[in-house]
Coordinates of N, CA and C in Angstrom, one line a residue:
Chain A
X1 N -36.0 -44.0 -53.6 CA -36.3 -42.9 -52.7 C -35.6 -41.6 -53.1
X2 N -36.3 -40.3 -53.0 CA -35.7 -38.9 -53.8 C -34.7 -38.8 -52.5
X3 N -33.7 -37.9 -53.0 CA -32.7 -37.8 -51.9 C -33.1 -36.4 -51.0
X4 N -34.8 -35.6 -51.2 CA -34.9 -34.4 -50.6 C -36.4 -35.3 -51.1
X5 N -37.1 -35.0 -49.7 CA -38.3 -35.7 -49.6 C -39.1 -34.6 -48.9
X6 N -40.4 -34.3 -49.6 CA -41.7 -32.9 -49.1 C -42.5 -33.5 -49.1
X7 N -43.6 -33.4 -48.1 CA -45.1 -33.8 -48.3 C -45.4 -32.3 -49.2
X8 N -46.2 -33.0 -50.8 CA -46.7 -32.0 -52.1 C -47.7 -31.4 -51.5
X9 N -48.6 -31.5 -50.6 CA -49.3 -30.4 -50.1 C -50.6 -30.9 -50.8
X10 N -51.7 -30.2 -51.5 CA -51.6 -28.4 -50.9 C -52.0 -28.6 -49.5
X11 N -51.3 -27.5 -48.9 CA -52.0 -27.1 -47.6 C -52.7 -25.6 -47.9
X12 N -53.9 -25.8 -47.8 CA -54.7 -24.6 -47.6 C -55.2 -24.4 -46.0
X13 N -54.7 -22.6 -46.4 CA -54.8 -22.2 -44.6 C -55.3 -20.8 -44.6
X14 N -56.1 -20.4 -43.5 CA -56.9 -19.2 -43.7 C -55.9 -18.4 -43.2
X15 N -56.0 -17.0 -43.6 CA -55.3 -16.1 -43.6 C -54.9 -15.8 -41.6
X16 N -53.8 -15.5 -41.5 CA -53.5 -15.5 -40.2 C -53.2 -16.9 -39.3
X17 N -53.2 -18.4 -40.3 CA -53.0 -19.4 -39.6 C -51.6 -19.4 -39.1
X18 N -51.0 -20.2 -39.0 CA -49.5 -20.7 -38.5 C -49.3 -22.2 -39.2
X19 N -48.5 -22.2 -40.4 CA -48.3 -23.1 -40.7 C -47.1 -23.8 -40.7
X20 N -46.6 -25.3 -41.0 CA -45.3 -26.2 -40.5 C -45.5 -26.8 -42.2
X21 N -43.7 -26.6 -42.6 CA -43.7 -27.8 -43.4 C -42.8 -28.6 -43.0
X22 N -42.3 -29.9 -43.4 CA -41.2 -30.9 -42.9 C -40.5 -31.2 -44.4
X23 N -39.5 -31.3 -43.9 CA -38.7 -31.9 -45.2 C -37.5 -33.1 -44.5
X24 N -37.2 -34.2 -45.6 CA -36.0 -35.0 -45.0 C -35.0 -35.0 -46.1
X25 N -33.9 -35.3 -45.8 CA -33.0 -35.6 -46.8 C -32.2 -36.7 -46.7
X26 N -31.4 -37.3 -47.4 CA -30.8 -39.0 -46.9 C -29.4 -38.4 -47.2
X27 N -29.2 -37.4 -48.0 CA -27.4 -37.6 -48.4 C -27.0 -37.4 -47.0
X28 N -26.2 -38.1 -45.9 CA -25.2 -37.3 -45.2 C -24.3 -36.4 -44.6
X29 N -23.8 -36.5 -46.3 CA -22.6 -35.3 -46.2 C -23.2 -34.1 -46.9
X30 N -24.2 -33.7 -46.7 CA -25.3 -32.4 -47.2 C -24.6 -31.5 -45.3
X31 N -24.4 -30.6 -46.7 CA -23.5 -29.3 -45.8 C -24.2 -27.7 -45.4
X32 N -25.5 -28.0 -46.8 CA -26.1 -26.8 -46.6 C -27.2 -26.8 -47.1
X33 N -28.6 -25.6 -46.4 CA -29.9 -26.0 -46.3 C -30.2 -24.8 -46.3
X34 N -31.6 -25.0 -47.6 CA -32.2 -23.5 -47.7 C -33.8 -23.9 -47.8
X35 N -34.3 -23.0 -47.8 CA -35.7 -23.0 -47.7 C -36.1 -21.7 -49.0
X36 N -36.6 -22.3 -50.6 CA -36.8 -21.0 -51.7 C -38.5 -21.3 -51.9
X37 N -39.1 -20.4 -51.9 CA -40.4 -20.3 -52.5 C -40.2 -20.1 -53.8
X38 N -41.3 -20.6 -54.7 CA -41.5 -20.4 -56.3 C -42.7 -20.1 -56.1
X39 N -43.0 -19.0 -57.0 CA -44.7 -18.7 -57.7 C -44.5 -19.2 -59.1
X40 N -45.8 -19.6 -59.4 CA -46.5 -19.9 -60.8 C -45.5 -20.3 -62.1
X41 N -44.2 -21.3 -61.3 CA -42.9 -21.4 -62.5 C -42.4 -20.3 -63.0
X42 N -42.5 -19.3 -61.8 CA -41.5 -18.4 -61.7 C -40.0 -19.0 -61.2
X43 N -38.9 -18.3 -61.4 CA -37.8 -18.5 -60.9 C -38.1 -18.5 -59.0
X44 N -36.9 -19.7 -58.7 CA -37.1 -20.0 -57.4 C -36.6 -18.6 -56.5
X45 N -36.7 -18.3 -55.6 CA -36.4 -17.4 -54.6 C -35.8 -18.0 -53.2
X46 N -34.8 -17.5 -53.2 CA -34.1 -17.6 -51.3 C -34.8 -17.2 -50.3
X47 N -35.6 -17.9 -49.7 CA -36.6 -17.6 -48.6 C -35.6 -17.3 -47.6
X48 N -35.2 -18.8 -46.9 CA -33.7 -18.2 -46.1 C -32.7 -19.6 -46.1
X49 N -31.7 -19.4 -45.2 CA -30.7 -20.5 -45.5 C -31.2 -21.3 -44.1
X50 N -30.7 -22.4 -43.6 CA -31.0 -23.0 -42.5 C -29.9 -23.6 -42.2
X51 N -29.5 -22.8 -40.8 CA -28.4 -22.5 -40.2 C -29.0 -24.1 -38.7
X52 N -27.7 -24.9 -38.1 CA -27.8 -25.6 -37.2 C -28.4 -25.2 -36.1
X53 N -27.9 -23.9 -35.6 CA -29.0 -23.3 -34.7 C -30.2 -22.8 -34.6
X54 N -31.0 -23.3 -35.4 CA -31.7 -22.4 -36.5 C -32.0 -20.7 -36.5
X55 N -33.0 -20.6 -37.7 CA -32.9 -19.2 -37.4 C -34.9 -18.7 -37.8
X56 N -34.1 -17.4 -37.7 CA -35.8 -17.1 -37.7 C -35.4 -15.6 -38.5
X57 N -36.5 -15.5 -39.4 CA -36.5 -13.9 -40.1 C -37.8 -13.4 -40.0
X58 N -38.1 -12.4 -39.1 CA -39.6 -11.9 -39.3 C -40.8 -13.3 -38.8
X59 N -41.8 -13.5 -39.7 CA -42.8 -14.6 -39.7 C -42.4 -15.7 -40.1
X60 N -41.0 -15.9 -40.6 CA -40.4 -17.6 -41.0 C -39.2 -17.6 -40.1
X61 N -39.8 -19.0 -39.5 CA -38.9 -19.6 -38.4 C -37.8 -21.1 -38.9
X62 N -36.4 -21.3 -39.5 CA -36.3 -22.8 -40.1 C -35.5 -23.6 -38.9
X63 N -35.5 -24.3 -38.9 CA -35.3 -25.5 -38.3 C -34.0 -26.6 -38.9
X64 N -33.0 -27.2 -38.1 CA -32.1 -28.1 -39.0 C -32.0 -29.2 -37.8
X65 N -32.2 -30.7 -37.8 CA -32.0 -31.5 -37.3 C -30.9 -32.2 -38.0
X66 N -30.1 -32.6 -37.4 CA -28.4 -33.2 -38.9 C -28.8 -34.4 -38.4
X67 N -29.4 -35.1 -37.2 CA -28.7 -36.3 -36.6 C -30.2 -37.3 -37.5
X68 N -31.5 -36.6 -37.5 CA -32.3 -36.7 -38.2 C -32.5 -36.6 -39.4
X69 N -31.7 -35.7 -39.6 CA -31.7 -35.2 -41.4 C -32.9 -34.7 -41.8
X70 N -33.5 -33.9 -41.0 CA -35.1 -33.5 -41.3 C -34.6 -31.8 -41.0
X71 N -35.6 -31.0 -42.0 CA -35.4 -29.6 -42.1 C -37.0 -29.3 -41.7
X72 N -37.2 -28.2 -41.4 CA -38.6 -27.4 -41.0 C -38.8 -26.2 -41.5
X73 N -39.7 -25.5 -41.5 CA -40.2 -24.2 -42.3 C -41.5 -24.3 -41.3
X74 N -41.5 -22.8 -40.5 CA -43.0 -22.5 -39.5 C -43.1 -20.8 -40.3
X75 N -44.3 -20.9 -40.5 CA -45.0 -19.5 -41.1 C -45.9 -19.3 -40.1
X76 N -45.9 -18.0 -39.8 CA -46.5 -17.3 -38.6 C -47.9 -16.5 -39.3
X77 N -48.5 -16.4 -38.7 CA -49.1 -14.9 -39.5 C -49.7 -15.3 -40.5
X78 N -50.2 -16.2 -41.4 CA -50.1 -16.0 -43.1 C -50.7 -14.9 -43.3
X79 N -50.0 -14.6 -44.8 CA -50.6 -13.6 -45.7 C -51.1 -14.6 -46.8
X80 N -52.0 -13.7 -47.6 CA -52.5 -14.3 -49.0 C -51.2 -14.3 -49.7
X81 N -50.2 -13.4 -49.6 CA -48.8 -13.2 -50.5 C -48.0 -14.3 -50.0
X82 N -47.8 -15.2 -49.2 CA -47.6 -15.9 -49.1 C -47.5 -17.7 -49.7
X83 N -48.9 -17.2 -50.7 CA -49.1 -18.6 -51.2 C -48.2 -19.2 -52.2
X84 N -47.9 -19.9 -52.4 CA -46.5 -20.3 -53.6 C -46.0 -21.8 -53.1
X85 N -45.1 -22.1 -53.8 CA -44.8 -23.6 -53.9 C -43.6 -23.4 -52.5
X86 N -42.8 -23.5 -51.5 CA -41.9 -24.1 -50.7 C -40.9 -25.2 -51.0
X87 N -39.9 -24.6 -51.6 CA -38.8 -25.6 -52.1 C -37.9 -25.8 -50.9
X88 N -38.0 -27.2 -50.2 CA -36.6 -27.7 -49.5 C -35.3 -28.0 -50.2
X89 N -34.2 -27.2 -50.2 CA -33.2 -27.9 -51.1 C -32.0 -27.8 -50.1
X90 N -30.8 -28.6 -50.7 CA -30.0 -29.0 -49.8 C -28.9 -28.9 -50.9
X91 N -27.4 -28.8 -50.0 CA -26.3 -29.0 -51.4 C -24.9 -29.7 -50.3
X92 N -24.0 -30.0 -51.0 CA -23.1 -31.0 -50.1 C -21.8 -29.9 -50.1
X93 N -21.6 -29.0 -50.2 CA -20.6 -28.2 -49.9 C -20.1 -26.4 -50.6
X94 N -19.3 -25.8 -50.7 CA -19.2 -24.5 -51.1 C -19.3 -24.7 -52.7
X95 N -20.2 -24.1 -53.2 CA -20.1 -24.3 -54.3 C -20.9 -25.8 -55.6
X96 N -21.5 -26.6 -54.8 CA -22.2 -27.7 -54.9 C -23.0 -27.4 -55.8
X97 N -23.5 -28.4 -56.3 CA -25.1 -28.6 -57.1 C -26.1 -28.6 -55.9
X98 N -27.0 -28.1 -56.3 CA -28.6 -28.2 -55.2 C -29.0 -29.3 -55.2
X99 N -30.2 -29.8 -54.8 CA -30.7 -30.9 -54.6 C -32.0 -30.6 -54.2
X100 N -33.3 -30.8 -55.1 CA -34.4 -29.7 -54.7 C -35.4 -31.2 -54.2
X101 N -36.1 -30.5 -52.8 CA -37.2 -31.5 -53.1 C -38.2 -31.2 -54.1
X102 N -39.7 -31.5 -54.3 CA -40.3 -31.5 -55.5 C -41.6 -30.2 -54.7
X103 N -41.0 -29.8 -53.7 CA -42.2 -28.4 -53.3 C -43.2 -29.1 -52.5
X104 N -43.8 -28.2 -51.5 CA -44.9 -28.0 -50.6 C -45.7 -26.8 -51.6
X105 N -47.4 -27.3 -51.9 CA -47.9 -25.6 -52.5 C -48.4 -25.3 -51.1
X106 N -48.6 -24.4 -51.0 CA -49.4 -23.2 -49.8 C -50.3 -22.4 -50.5
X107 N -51.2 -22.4 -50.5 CA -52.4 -21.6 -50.5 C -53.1 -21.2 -49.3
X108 N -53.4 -19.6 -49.2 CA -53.4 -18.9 -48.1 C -54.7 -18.6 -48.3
X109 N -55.9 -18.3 -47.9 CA -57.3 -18.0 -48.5 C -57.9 -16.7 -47.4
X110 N -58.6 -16.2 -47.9 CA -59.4 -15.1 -47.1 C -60.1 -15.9 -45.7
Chain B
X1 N -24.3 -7.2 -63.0 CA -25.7 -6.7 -63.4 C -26.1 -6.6 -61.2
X2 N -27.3 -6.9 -61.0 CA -27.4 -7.3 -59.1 C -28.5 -8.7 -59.7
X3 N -28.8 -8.8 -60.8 CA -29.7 -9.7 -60.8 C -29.0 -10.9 -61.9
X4 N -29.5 -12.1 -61.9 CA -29.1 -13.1 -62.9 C -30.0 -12.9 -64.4
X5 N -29.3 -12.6 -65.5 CA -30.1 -12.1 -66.6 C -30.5 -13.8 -67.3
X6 N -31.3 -13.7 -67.8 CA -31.8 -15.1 -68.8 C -32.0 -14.3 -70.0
X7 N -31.5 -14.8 -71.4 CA -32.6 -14.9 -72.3 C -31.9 -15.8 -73.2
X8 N -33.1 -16.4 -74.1 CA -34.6 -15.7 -74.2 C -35.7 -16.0 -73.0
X9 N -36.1 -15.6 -72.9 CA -37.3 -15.6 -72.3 C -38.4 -17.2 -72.7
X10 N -38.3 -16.8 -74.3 CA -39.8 -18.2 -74.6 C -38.8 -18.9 -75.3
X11 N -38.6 -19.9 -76.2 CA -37.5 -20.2 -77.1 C -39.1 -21.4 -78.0
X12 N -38.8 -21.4 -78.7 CA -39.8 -22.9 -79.7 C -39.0 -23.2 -80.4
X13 N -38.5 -24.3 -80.6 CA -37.9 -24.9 -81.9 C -39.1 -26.2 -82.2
X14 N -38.9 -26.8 -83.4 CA -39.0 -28.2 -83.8 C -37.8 -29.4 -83.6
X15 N -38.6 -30.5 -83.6 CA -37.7 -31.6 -83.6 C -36.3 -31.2 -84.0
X16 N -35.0 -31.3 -83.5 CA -33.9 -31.9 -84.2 C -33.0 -30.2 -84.6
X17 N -33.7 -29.0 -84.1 CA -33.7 -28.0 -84.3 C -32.7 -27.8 -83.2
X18 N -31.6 -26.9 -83.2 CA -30.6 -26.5 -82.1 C -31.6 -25.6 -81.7
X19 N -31.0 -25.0 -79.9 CA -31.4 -24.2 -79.1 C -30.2 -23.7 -78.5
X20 N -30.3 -22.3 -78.6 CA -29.3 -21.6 -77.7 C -29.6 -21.0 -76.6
X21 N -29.3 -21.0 -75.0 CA -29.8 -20.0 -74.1 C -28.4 -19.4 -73.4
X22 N -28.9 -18.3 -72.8 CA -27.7 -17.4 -72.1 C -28.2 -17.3 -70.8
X23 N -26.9 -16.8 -70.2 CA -27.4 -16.4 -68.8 C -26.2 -15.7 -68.5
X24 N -26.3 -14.6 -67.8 CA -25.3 -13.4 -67.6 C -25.7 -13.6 -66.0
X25 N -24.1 -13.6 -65.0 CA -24.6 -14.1 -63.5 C -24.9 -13.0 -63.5
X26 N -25.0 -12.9 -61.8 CA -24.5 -11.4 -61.2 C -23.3 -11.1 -60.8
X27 N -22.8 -9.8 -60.5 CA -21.4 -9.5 -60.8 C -20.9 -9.4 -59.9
X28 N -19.6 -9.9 -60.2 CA -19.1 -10.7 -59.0 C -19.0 -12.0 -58.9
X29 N -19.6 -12.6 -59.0 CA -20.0 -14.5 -58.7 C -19.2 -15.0 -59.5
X30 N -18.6 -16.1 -59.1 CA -17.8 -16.9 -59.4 C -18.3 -18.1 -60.3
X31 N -19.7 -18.5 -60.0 CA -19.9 -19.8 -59.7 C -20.9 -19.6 -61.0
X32 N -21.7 -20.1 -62.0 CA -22.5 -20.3 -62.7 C -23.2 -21.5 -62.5
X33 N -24.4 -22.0 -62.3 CA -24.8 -23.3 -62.1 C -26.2 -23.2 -63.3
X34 N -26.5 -24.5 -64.4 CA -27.8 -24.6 -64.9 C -28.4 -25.7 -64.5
X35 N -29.9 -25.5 -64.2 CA -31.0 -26.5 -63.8 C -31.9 -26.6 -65.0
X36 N -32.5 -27.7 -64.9 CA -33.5 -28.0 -66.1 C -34.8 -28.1 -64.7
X37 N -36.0 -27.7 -65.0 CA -37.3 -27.5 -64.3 C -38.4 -28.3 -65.8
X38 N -38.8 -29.8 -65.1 CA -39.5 -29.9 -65.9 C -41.0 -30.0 -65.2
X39 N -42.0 -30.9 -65.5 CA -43.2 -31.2 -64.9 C -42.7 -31.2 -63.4
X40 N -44.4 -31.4 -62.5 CA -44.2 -31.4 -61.0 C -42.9 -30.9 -60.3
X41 N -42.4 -30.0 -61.1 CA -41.4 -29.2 -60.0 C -39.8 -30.0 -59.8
X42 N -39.8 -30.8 -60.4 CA -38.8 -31.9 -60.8 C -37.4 -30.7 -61.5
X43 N -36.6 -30.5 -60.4 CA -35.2 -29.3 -60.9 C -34.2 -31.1 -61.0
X44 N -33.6 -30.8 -62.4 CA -32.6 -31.7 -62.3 C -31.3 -30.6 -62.7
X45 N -30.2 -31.0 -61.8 CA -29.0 -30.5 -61.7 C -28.3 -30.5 -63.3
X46 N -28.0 -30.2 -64.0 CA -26.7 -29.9 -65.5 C -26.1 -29.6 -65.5
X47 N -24.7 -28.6 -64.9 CA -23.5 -28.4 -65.0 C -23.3 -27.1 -64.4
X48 N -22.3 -26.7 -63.7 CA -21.4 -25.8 -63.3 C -20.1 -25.5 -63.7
X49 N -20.0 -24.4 -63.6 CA -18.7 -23.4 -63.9 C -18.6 -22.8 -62.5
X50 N -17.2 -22.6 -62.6 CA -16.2 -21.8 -62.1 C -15.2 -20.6 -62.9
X51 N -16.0 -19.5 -63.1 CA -15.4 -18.7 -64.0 C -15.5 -19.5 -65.2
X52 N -14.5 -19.5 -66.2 CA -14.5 -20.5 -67.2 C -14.4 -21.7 -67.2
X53 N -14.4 -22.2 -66.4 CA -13.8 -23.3 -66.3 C -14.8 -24.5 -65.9
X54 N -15.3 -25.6 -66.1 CA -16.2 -26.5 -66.1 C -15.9 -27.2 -64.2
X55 N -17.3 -26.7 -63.2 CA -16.7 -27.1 -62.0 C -17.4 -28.5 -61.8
X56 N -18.5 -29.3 -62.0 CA -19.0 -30.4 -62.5 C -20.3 -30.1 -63.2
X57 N -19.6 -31.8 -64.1 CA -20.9 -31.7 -65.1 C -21.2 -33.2 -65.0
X58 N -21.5 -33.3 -63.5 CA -22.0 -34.8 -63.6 C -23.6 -35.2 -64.3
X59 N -24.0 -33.8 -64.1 CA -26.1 -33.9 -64.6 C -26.2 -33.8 -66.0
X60 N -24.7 -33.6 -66.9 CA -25.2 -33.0 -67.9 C -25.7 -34.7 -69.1
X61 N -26.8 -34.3 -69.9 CA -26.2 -35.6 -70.5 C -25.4 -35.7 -71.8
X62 N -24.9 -36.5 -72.2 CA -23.7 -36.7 -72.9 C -23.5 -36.2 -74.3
X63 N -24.7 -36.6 -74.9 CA -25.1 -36.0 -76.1 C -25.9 -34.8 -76.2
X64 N -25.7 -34.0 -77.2 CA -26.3 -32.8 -77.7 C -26.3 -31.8 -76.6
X65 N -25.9 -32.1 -75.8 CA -25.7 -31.0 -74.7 C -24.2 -30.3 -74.5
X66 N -24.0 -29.1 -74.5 CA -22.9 -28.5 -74.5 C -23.3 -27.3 -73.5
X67 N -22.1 -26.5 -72.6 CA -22.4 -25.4 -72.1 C -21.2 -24.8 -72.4
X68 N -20.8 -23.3 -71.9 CA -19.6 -22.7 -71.7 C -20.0 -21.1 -71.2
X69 N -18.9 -21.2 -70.4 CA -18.6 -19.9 -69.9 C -17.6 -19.4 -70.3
X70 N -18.0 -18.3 -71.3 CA -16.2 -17.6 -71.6 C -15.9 -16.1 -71.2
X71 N -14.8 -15.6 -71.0 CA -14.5 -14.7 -70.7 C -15.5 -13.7 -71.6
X72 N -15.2 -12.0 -70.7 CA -16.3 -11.2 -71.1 C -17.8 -11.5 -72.0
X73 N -18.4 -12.8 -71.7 CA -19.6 -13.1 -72.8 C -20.7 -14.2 -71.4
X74 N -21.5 -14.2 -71.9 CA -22.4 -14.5 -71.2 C -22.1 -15.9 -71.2
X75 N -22.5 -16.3 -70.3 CA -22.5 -18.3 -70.7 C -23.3 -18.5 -71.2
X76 N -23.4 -19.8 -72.0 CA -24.5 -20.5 -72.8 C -24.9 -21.7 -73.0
X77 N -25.9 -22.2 -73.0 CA -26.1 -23.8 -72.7 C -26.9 -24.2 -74.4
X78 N -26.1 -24.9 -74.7 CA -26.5 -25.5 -76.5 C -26.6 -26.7 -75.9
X79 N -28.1 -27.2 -76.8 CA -29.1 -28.1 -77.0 C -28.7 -28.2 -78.7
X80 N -27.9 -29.6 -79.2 CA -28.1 -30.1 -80.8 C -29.0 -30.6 -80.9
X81 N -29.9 -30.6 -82.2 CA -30.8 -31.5 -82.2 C -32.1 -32.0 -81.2
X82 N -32.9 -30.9 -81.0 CA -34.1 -31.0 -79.4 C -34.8 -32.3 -79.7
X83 N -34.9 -32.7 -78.5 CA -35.9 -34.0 -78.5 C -37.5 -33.0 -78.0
X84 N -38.6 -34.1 -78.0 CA -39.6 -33.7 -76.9 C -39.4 -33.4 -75.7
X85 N -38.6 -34.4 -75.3 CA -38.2 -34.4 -73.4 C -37.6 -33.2 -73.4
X86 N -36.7 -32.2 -74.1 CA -36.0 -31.2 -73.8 C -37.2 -30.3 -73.8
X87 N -38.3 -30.3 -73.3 CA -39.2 -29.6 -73.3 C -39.4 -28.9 -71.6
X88 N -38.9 -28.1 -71.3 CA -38.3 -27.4 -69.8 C -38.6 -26.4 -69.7
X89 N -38.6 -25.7 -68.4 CA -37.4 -24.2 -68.1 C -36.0 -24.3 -67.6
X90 N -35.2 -24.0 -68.3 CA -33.8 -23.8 -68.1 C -33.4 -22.8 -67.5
X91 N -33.3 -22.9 -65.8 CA -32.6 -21.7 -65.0 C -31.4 -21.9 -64.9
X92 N -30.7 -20.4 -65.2 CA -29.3 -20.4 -64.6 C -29.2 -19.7 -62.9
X93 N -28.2 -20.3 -62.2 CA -28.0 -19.5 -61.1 C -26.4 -19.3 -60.5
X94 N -26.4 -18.4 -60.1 CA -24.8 -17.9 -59.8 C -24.4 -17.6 -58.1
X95 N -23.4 -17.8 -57.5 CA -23.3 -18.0 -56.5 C -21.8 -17.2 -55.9
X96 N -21.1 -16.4 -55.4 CA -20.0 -16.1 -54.9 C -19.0 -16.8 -54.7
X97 N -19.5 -18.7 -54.3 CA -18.2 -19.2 -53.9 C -17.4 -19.0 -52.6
X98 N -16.0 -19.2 -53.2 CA -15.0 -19.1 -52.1 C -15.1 -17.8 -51.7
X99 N -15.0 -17.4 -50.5 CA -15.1 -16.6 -49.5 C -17.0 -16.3 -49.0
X100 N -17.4 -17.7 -49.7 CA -19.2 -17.0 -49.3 C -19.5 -18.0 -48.3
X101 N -20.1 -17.7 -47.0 CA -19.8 -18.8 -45.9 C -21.1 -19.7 -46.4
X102 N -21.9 -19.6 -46.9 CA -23.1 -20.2 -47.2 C -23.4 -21.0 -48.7
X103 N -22.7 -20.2 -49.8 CA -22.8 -21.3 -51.2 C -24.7 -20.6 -51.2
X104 N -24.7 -19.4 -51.0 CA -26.3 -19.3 -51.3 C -26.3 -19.7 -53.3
X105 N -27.4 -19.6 -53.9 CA -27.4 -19.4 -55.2 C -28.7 -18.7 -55.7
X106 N -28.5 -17.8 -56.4 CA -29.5 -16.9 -56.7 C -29.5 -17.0 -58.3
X107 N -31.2 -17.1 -58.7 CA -32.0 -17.5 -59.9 C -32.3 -16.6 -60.7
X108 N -32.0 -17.1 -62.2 CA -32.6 -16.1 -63.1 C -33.7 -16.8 -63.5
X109 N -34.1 -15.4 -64.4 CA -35.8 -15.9 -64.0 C -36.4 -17.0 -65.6
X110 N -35.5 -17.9 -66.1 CA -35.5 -18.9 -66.7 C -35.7 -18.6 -67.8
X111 N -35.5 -19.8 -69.2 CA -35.7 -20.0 -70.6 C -36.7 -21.1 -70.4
X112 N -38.2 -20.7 -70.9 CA -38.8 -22.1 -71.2 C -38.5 -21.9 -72.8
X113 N -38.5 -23.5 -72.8 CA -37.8 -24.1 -74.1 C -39.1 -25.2 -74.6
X114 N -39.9 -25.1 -75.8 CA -40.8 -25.7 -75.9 C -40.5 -26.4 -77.5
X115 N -40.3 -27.8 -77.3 CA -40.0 -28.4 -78.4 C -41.3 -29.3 -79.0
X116 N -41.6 -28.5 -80.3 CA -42.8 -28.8 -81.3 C -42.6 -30.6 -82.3

């Protein structure tokens, strides 16, 4: 079992849907939680961090359940700029190695 | 720099051929971390620094793999002798560390490494 688990997708969604990804993780003692989009094996990007209370920036809403070990990602709005791979990753403390799931793609369509 | 520098950019070697890549953090950061990105999105962890100093290298593997971070110089991750499988992108990413409440880490924009 991977220690950061994504349904690979694709989800294709027409422009303006609202979309959910789910992620789980099994390590435990996992201290910290981000949510990075990738384009086309481009370098990953910090979408946002995912805070226990969660948080929300603009059209991305994340989500952190600890007692579950499940993380969330809600996209509001889509844009076509939006479409790209959704990296769940996780790390066990300040300074840590990552721990990437293997990506959600999103493709956003007219 | 405000961004994490990579190069090279493309790298080709043949079988058995050394490979050298750099990665300059951003300034300020403490923390240097390298990932290997191979098929299906598969990031395997390889080793971190702390300034110079090696902060784990549990990912690295044993042979032909070397890194270092030295003062005023870019870090570098040496590949002896490339297999096929070292056939990747190699991102580095750098991180603030102690006093950063979060351990974010931010990505340069990789070395694909394509072994002939």
């Amino acid at each position: 079992r991977k220690e950061v688990e994504q349904d690979p997708g694709p989800f294709n969604v027409p422009e303006g849907a609202t979309v959910a990804f789910n992620c789980t993780y099994s390590n435990s003692a996992s201290q910290s939680f981000f949510w990075y989009r990738q384009d086309c094996r481009k370098e990953p990007k910090l979408l946002m961090s995912v805070y226990s209370s969660g948080n929300e920036d603009g059209r991305f809403t994340a989500q952190l359940n600890r007692a579950s070990q499940y993380i969330s990602l809600l996209i509001r709005d889509s844009k076509l700029s939006d479409s790209a791979t959704y990296l769940c990753v996780v790390g066990t403390g300040t300074a840590s190695k990552l721990t990437f799931g293997t990506g959600t793609r999103l493709q956003v369509t007219l | 720099g405000e961004e994490v520098a990579q190069t090279p950019k493309h790298l080709v070697r043949g079988e058995g051929q050394k490979a050298k890549l750099y990665c300059a953090p951003i300034k300020g950061h403490s923390y240097v971390f390298w990932y290997q990105q191979v098929l299906k999105n598969e990031f395997k962890f390889l080793i971190s620094f702390q300034n110079e100093n090696v902060f784990d290298e549990t990912g690295m593997p044993k042979e032909r793999f070397s890194a270092k971070c030295l003062p005023n110089s870019p870090c570098s991750l040496e590949i002896q002798a490339t297999k096929l499988e070292d056939s990747a992108v190699y991102f580095c990413a750098s991180s603030q560390g102690a006093g950063s409440s979060y351990n974010e880490q931010f990505f340069g924009p990789g070395t694909r490494l394509t072994v002939l």
